[in-house]
mmCIF file of C-alpha atoms in Angstrom:
data_model
loop_
_atom_site.group_PDB
_atom_site.id
_atom_site.type_symbol
_atom_site.label_atom_id
_atom_site.label_comp_id
_atom_site.label_asym_id
_atom_site.label_seq_id
_atom_site.Cartn_x
_atom_site.Cartn_y
_atom_site.Cartn_z
ATOM 1 C CA LYS R 1 0.299 -0.007 0.824
ATOM 2 C CA ILE R 2 1.283 3.647 -0.764
ATOM 3 C CA TRP R 3 0.030 5.961 1.819
ATOM 4 C CA ASP R 4 -0.233 10.053 1.537
ATOM 5 C CA ALA R 5 1.495 10.608 4.997
ATOM 6 C CA VAL R 6 2.222 13.995 5.135
ATOM 7 C CA ASP R 7 -1.760 16.039 4.221
ATOM 8 C CA THR R 8 -4.632 13.206 4.820
ATOM 9 C CA GLY R 9 -3.050 9.824 5.708
ATOM 10 C CA CYS R 10 -4.848 8.085 3.424
ATOM 11 C CA CYS R 11 -4.213 4.917 1.650
ATOM 12 C CA LEU R 12 -3.405 6.135 -2.214
ATOM 13 C CA LYS R 13 -3.268 3.143 -4.108
ATOM 14 C CA THR R 14 -3.133 -0.856 -3.536
ATOM 15 C CA TYR R 15 -0.668 -3.537 -5.305
ATOM 16 C CA SER R 16 -1.672 -7.128 -5.354
ATOM 17 C CA CYS R 17 1.396 -8.691 -6.909
ATOM 18 C CA HIS R 18 1.812 -10.790 -3.866
ATOM 19 C CA SER R 19 0.440 -14.605 -2.691
ATOM 20 C CA CYS R 20 1.916 -15.124 0.537
ATOM 21 C CA ALA R 21 2.581 -12.178 3.428
ATOM 22 C CA VAL R 22 4.922 -9.120 2.225
ATOM 23 C CA ARG R 23 7.765 -9.093 4.302
ATOM 24 C CA ALA R 24 9.816 -6.645 3.100
ATOM 25 C CA ALA R 25 9.425 -3.168 0.483
ATOM 26 C CA GLN R 26 11.745 -0.334 -0.610
ATOM 27 C CA TRP R 27 11.486 2.111 -2.486
ATOM 28 C CA SER R 28 13.894 2.236 -5.796
ATOM 29 C CA SER R 29 16.494 5.843 -5.778
ATOM 30 C CA CYS R 30 13.833 7.703 -8.312
ATOM 31 C CA GLY R 31 10.499 7.494 -5.889
ATOM 32 C CA ARG R 32 8.572 5.590 -8.834
ATOM 33 C CA ARG R 33 9.178 2.111 -8.142
ATOM 34 C CA ILE R 34 8.986 -0.252 -5.130
ATOM 35 C CA LEU R 35 11.198 -3.515 -4.736
ATOM 36 C CA SER R 36 9.147 -6.054 -2.523
ATOM 37 C CA GLY R 37 10.051 -9.690 -1.819
ATOM 38 C CA GLY R 38 7.855 -12.367 0.862
ATOM 39 C CA PHE R 39 7.182 -15.420 1.727
ATOM 40 C CA ASP R 40 6.154 -16.571 -1.916
ATOM 41 C CA SER R 41 9.412 -16.277 -2.568
ATOM 42 C CA MET R 42 8.897 -13.616 -5.531
ATOM 43 C CA LEU R 43 10.515 -11.208 -5.712
ATOM 44 C CA HIS R 44 9.016 -7.944 -7.699
ATOM 45 C CA LEU R 45 9.423 -4.308 -8.651
ATOM 46 C CA THR R 46 6.293 -2.047 -9.069
ATOM 47 C CA ASP R 47 5.907 0.674 -10.797
ATOM 48 C CA VAL R 48 3.882 3.104 -8.820
ATOM 49 C CA GLU R 49 2.271 5.522 -11.524
ATOM 50 C CA THR R 50 0.772 2.235 -13.604
ATOM 51 C CA GLY R 51 0.348 -1.112 -11.462
ATOM 52 C CA LYS R 52 2.354 -2.462 -13.507
ATOM 53 C CA GLN R 53 5.391 -4.975 -12.585
ATOM 54 C CA VAL R 54 8.505 -3.719 -14.581
ATOM 55 C CA PHE R 55 10.950 -6.988 -13.309
ATOM 56 C CA SER R 56 9.247 -10.189 -11.838
ATOM 57 C CA TYR R 57 11.016 -13.263 -10.625
ATOM 58 C CA LYS R 58 10.492 -16.630 -8.905
ATOM 59 C CA ASN R 59 13.739 -17.028 -6.078
ATOM 60 C CA GLU R 60 14.238 -20.129 -4.513
ATOM 61 C CA PHE R 61 13.552 -19.286 -0.829
ATOM 62 C CA ARG R 62 11.374 -17.267 1.085
ATOM 63 C CA ILE R 63 12.593 -13.456 1.067
ATOM 64 C CA SER R 64 12.554 -11.607 4.837
ATOM 65 C CA THR R 65 15.135 -8.221 3.413
ATOM 66 C CA LEU R 66 16.625 -6.687 0.507
ATOM 67 C CA LYS R 67 18.172 -3.633 -0.442
ATOM 68 C CA PHE R 68 18.776 -1.858 -3.491
ATOM 69 C CA HIS R 69 23.223 -0.582 -3.565
ATOM 70 C CA PRO R 70 23.713 2.396 -2.429
ATOM 71 C CA THR R 71 26.069 4.141 -6.078
ATOM 72 C CA GLU R 72 24.296 1.468 -8.480
ATOM 73 C CA SER R 73 20.267 1.669 -8.847
ATOM 74 C CA ASN R 74 19.567 -1.630 -11.185
ATOM 75 C CA VAL R 75 21.199 -3.725 -8.143
ATOM 76 C CA PHE R 76 20.024 -4.767 -5.410
ATOM 77 C CA ILE R 77 21.177 -8.328 -2.895
ATOM 78 C CA CYS R 78 17.964 -10.011 -1.066
ATOM 79 C CA GLY R 79 18.356 -12.807 1.368
ATOM 80 C CA GLY R 80 15.734 -15.141 3.109
ATOM 81 C CA PHE R 81 15.439 -18.567 4.770
ATOM 82 C CA SER R 82 18.895 -19.535 3.189
ATOM 83 C CA PRO R 83 22.551 -20.299 3.290
ATOM 84 C CA GLU R 84 22.853 -17.327 -0.011
ATOM 85 C CA VAL R 85 22.484 -14.002 0.068
ATOM 86 C CA LYS R 86 22.170 -12.945 -4.156
ATOM 87 C CA ALA R 87 23.008 -9.589 -5.703
ATOM 88 C CA TRP R 88 20.605 -8.725 -8.837
ATOM 89 C CA ASP R 89 20.826 -6.833 -11.913
ATOM 90 C CA ILE R 90 17.046 -5.472 -12.913
ATOM 91 C CA ARG R 91 18.124 -5.091 -16.228
ATOM 92 C CA THR R 92 18.898 -8.425 -17.016
ATOM 93 C CA SER R 93 16.856 -10.188 -14.120
ATOM 94 C CA LYS R 94 20.012 -12.450 -13.701
ATOM 95 C CA VAL R 95 21.909 -13.320 -10.289
ATOM 96 C CA LEU R 96 25.285 -11.151 -9.987
ATOM 97 C CA ARG R 97 26.687 -12.680 -7.384
ATOM 98 C CA VAL R 98 26.114 -15.325 -4.821
ATOM 99 C CA TYR R 99 27.363 -14.806 -0.905
ATOM 100 C CA LYS R 100 27.185 -17.897 0.617
ATOM 101 C CA ALA R 101 26.915 -18.607 5.072
ATOM 102 C CA ALA R 102 26.802 -21.509 6.561
ATOM 103 C CA VAL R 103 23.597 -20.541 8.649
ATOM 104 C CA GLN R 104 19.641 -21.213 7.656
ATOM 105 C CA GLN R 105 18.467 -17.357 7.758
ATOM 106 C CA THR R 106 19.387 -13.808 7.110
ATOM 107 C CA LEU R 107 17.785 -11.207 9.665
ATOM 108 C CA ASP R 108 18.755 -7.732 7.423
ATOM 109 C CA ILE R 109 21.077 -6.558 5.691
ATOM 110 C CA LEU R 110 23.089 -3.038 5.131
ATOM 111 C CA PHE R 111 25.570 -1.496 2.930
ATOM 112 C CA LEU R 112 28.318 0.102 4.567
ATOM 113 C CA THR R 113 29.345 3.706 2.899
ATOM 114 C CA GLU R 114 29.758 3.211 -1.429
ATOM 115 C CA GLY R 115 28.460 -0.085 -1.319
ATOM 116 C CA ARG R 116 31.600 -1.479 -1.985
ATOM 117 C CA GLU R 117 30.931 -3.459 1.416
ATOM 118 C CA PHE R 118 27.764 -4.674 3.353
ATOM 119 C CA LEU R 119 26.657 -6.646 6.429
ATOM 120 C CA THR R 120 24.374 -9.229 6.982
ATOM 121 C CA SER R 121 22.654 -10.051 10.506
ATOM 122 C CA THR R 122 22.252 -14.246 10.232
ATOM 123 C CA ASP R 123 20.402 -16.395 13.242
ATOM 124 C CA ALA R 124 23.549 -18.620 13.554
ATOM 125 C CA VAL R 125 24.366 -18.340 17.347
ATOM 126 C CA SER R 126 24.794 -21.571 19.443
ATOM 127 C CA ARG R 127 24.855 -22.255 22.818
ATOM 128 C CA ASP R 128 28.806 -21.975 23.061
ATOM 129 C CA SER R 129 30.023 -19.599 20.171
ATOM 130 C CA ALA R 130 28.253 -16.269 18.100
ATOM 131 C CA ASP R 131 30.240 -16.297 14.787
ATOM 132 C CA ARG R 132 28.747 -15.926 12.140
ATOM 133 C CA THR R 133 26.087 -13.771 14.001
ATOM 134 C CA ILE R 134 27.062 -10.459 12.082
ATOM 135 C CA ILE R 135 29.152 -11.000 8.509
ATOM 136 C CA ALA R 136 30.658 -8.782 6.815
ATOM 137 C CA TRP R 137 31.114 -9.115 3.054
ATOM 138 C CA ASP R 138 33.723 -7.712 -0.233
ATOM 139 C CA PHE R 139 30.694 -6.833 -2.676
ATOM 140 C CA GLN R 140 32.739 -7.109 -5.498
ATOM 141 C CA SER R 141 34.287 -11.012 -5.013
ATOM 142 C CA ALA R 142 31.661 -12.500 -2.554
ATOM 143 C CA ALA R 143 34.583 -13.028 -0.235
ATOM 144 C CA LYS R 144 33.638 -13.024 3.301
ATOM 145 C CA ILE R 145 35.621 -10.138 4.990
ATOM 146 C CA SER R 146 35.089 -10.772 9.185
ATOM 147 C CA ASN R 147 32.525 -13.350 10.390
ATOM 148 C CA GLN R 148 33.949 -12.776 14.139
ATOM 149 C CA ILE R 149 32.156 -8.954 14.929
ATOM 150 C CA PHE R 150 29.335 -9.497 17.151
ATOM 151 C CA HIS R 151 30.242 -11.982 20.208
ATOM 152 C CA GLU R 152 27.739 -12.148 22.364
ATOM 153 C CA ARG R 153 24.893 -14.963 22.153
ATOM 154 C CA TYR R 154 22.017 -13.094 20.905
ATOM 155 C CA THR R 155 20.768 -12.897 17.370
ATOM 156 C CA CYS R 156 20.458 -8.857 15.739
ATOM 157 C CA PRO R 157 16.987 -8.323 13.722
ATOM 158 C CA SER R 158 17.759 -5.060 12.120
ATOM 159 C CA LEU R 159 21.475 -3.060 11.288
ATOM 160 C CA THR R 160 21.247 0.977 10.404
ATOM 161 C CA LEU R 161 23.969 2.985 9.122
ATOM 162 C CA HIS R 162 24.352 7.065 10.911
ATOM 163 C CA PRO R 163 24.089 9.006 8.596
ATOM 164 C CA LYS R 164 27.527 11.008 9.469
ATOM 165 C CA GLU R 165 29.681 8.929 11.477
ATOM 166 C CA SER R 166 31.093 5.671 10.235
ATOM 167 C CA VAL R 167 29.367 3.329 12.638
ATOM 168 C CA PHE R 168 26.414 1.373 12.697
ATOM 169 C CA VAL R 169 23.716 -0.129 15.045
ATOM 170 C CA ALA R 170 22.440 -3.932 15.451
ATOM 171 C CA GLN R 171 19.727 -4.367 17.099
ATOM 172 C CA THR R 172 19.934 -7.168 19.669
ATOM 173 C CA ASN R 173 17.959 -9.589 21.598
ATOM 174 C CA GLY R 174 19.361 -8.654 24.141
ATOM 175 C CA ASN R 175 17.188 -6.068 24.732
ATOM 176 C CA TYR R 176 19.341 -2.841 24.002
ATOM 177 C CA MET R 177 21.683 -2.099 20.671
ATOM 178 C CA ALA R 178 25.280 -1.996 20.656
ATOM 179 C CA LEU R 179 27.167 -0.019 18.641
ATOM 180 C CA PHE R 180 30.044 -0.542 15.968
ATOM 181 C CA SER R 181 32.581 0.911 13.753
ATOM 182 C CA ALA R 182 31.996 0.904 9.882
ATOM 183 C CA GLN R 183 35.410 0.663 9.130
ATOM 184 C CA ARG R 184 37.820 -2.794 8.960
ATOM 185 C CA PRO R 185 37.895 -4.433 11.930
ATOM 186 C CA TYR R 186 34.211 -3.390 12.335
ATOM 187 C CA ARG R 187 35.266 -3.589 16.657
ATOM 188 C CA ILE R 188 32.296 -2.970 18.371
ATOM 189 C CA ASN R 189 32.328 0.327 21.023
ATOM 190 C CA LYS R 190 31.978 -1.526 24.438
ATOM 191 C CA LYS R 191 30.991 2.296 26.420
ATOM 192 C CA LYS R 192 27.539 2.908 24.488
ATOM 193 C CA ARG R 193 24.546 0.473 24.664
ATOM 194 C CA TYR R 194 21.659 1.714 24.276
ATOM 195 C CA GLU R 195 19.250 -0.125 26.438
ATOM 196 C CA GLY R 196 15.404 0.244 28.107
ATOM 197 C CA HIS R 197 13.504 -0.969 25.262
ATOM 198 C CA LYS R 198 12.412 -4.737 24.619
ATOM 199 C CA VAL R 199 12.734 -6.852 21.512
ATOM 200 C CA GLU R 200 11.945 -9.898 23.249
ATOM 201 C CA GLY R 201 12.313 -12.020 19.946
ATOM 202 C CA PHE R 202 9.796 -9.709 17.569
ATOM 203 C CA ALA R 203 12.257 -8.389 14.143
ATOM 204 C CA VAL R 204 12.143 -4.200 15.879
ATOM 205 C CA GLY R 205 13.603 -2.261 13.468
ATOM 206 C CA CYS R 206 15.833 0.707 14.311
ATOM 207 C CA GLU R 207 17.265 4.100 12.765
ATOM 208 C CA PHE R 208 19.229 6.595 13.275
ATOM 209 C CA SER R 209 17.756 10.343 12.488
ATOM 210 C CA PRO R 210 18.541 11.950 9.672
ATOM 211 C CA ASP R 211 20.767 14.759 11.348
ATOM 212 C CA GLY R 212 22.696 11.721 13.450
ATOM 213 C CA THR R 213 21.689 12.858 16.731
ATOM 214 C CA LEU R 214 18.915 10.396 17.789
ATOM 215 C CA LEU R 215 18.286 6.905 17.451
ATOM 216 C CA VAL R 216 15.197 5.514 17.256
ATOM 217 C CA THR R 217 13.777 1.706 17.901
ATOM 218 C CA GLY R 218 10.844 0.336 18.256
ATOM 219 C CA SER R 219 10.000 -1.797 21.241
ATOM 220 C CA SER R 220 7.904 -5.635 22.192
ATOM 221 C CA ASP R 221 5.910 -3.628 24.401
ATOM 222 C CA GLY R 222 4.444 -1.284 22.104
ATOM 223 C CA LYS R 223 6.663 1.631 23.181
ATOM 224 C CA VAL R 224 8.742 3.798 20.504
ATOM 225 C CA VAL R 225 12.073 4.685 22.007
ATOM 226 C CA PHE R 226 14.374 7.766 21.286
ATOM 227 C CA TYR R 227 17.911 8.143 22.221
ATOM 228 C CA ASN R 228 21.097 10.681 22.669
ATOM 229 C CA TYR R 229 23.144 8.642 20.006
ATOM 230 C CA HIS R 230 25.872 10.724 21.958
ATOM 231 C CA THR R 231 25.197 9.826 25.652
ATOM 232 C CA ALA R 232 22.924 6.902 24.489
ATOM 233 C CA ARG R 233 20.583 7.903 27.179
ATOM 234 C CA ILE R 234 16.822 7.630 26.578
ATOM 235 C CA ILE R 235 15.451 11.303 25.836
ATOM 236 C CA ARG R 236 11.876 10.317 25.298
ATOM 237 C CA THR R 237 9.687 7.682 24.997
ATOM 238 C CA LEU R 238 6.148 7.022 23.741
ATOM 239 C CA SER R 239 3.009 4.657 23.961
ATOM 240 C CA ALA R 240 2.449 4.317 20.557
ATOM 241 C CA HIS R 241 0.695 0.752 19.743
ATOM 242 C CA LYS R 242 -1.261 -2.070 22.085
ATOM 243 C CA GLU R 243 1.000 -4.380 20.157
ATOM 244 C CA ALA R 244 4.735 -5.348 19.527
ATOM 245 C CA CYS R 245 6.049 -2.009 17.330
ATOM 246 C CA VAL R 246 8.274 -3.347 15.005
ATOM 247 C CA SER R 247 9.895 -0.461 13.458
ATOM 248 C CA ALA R 248 10.025 3.210 13.569
ATOM 249 C CA ILE R 249 11.034 5.036 10.592
ATOM 250 C CA PHE R 250 11.800 8.398 10.191
ATOM 251 C CA HIS R 251 10.449 10.491 7.088
ATOM 252 C CA PRO R 252 13.660 11.374 4.724
ATOM 253 C CA VAL R 253 12.735 15.217 3.672
ATOM 254 C CA LEU R 254 10.672 16.233 6.952
ATOM 255 C CA PRO R 255 12.603 14.748 10.326
ATOM 256 C CA SER R 256 9.778 15.730 12.278
ATOM 257 C CA LEU R 257 8.163 13.285 11.300
ATOM 258 C CA LEU R 258 8.110 9.950 12.383
ATOM 259 C CA ALA R 259 6.587 6.886 10.807
ATOM 260 C CA THR R 260 6.412 3.659 13.232
ATOM 261 C CA CYS R 261 4.036 0.503 12.736
ATOM 262 C CA ASP R 262 2.864 -2.666 15.243
ATOM 263 C CA TRP R 263 2.313 -6.667 14.892
ATOM 264 C CA ALA R 264 -1.357 -6.176 13.889
ATOM 265 C CA GLY R 265 -0.601 -4.299 11.442
ATOM 266 C CA GLU R 266 -1.599 -0.653 12.413
ATOM 267 C CA ILE R 267 0.362 1.985 11.405
ATOM 268 C CA LYS R 268 0.887 5.471 12.403
ATOM 269 C CA ILE R 269 2.355 8.707 11.260
ATOM 270 C CA TRP R 270 3.434 10.610 14.218
ATOM 271 C CA GLN R 271 4.522 14.830 14.582
#
């Protein structure tokens, strides 16, 4: 669904191209197309004006996450219930590269600056080891750069990059967000830990404000929590939803607007 978030708050258009749950959707850089993937294993690139599929392909696994390349607008990466992550070229409808790891599921994908490297968060956590929880990849060669980034035994359902500084944050199922360097060897910052919200097994999303001063996250108790990025202290808490709040995203142009959604399917726009 496409919504008017600023004026009316109404649903403008609905596209019914998937036969199962849509797990991931993202605007193209031009803003005229939407890339979507879901549990029907289908990938669709939909033209917003006409509603037609510019690109459609049946993937080999159910999709849980996908991201456009930050500089190559015709390339995207998708991951899901598979040991593989795939890079696709929309122009040729073909797979460019396959990235293989000994995991069962990819939870999130994050491109680092300029897209030469990217991170995947996975479900690979054992009783004795937490290697492969976050894996860094070289985009061109498909080689693993590191799989020893996060050593605590928690999965990380979402990752987000700081808009100005060379750092990224990982949401963890330990009910806190961890801060890492976005430069090799991607060391964790042990002095900063953003805690005070709950994750409890939900795929709760987090994001930086456009100026990088705030870090916002949903919470499994329905709240939205704002942290000061520099001090890691909670600035404000909103009682946003009755169900688990699984995502909170700032408007890219109007930073005073925030969209939140919950486990029951409700979307809210906040001033």
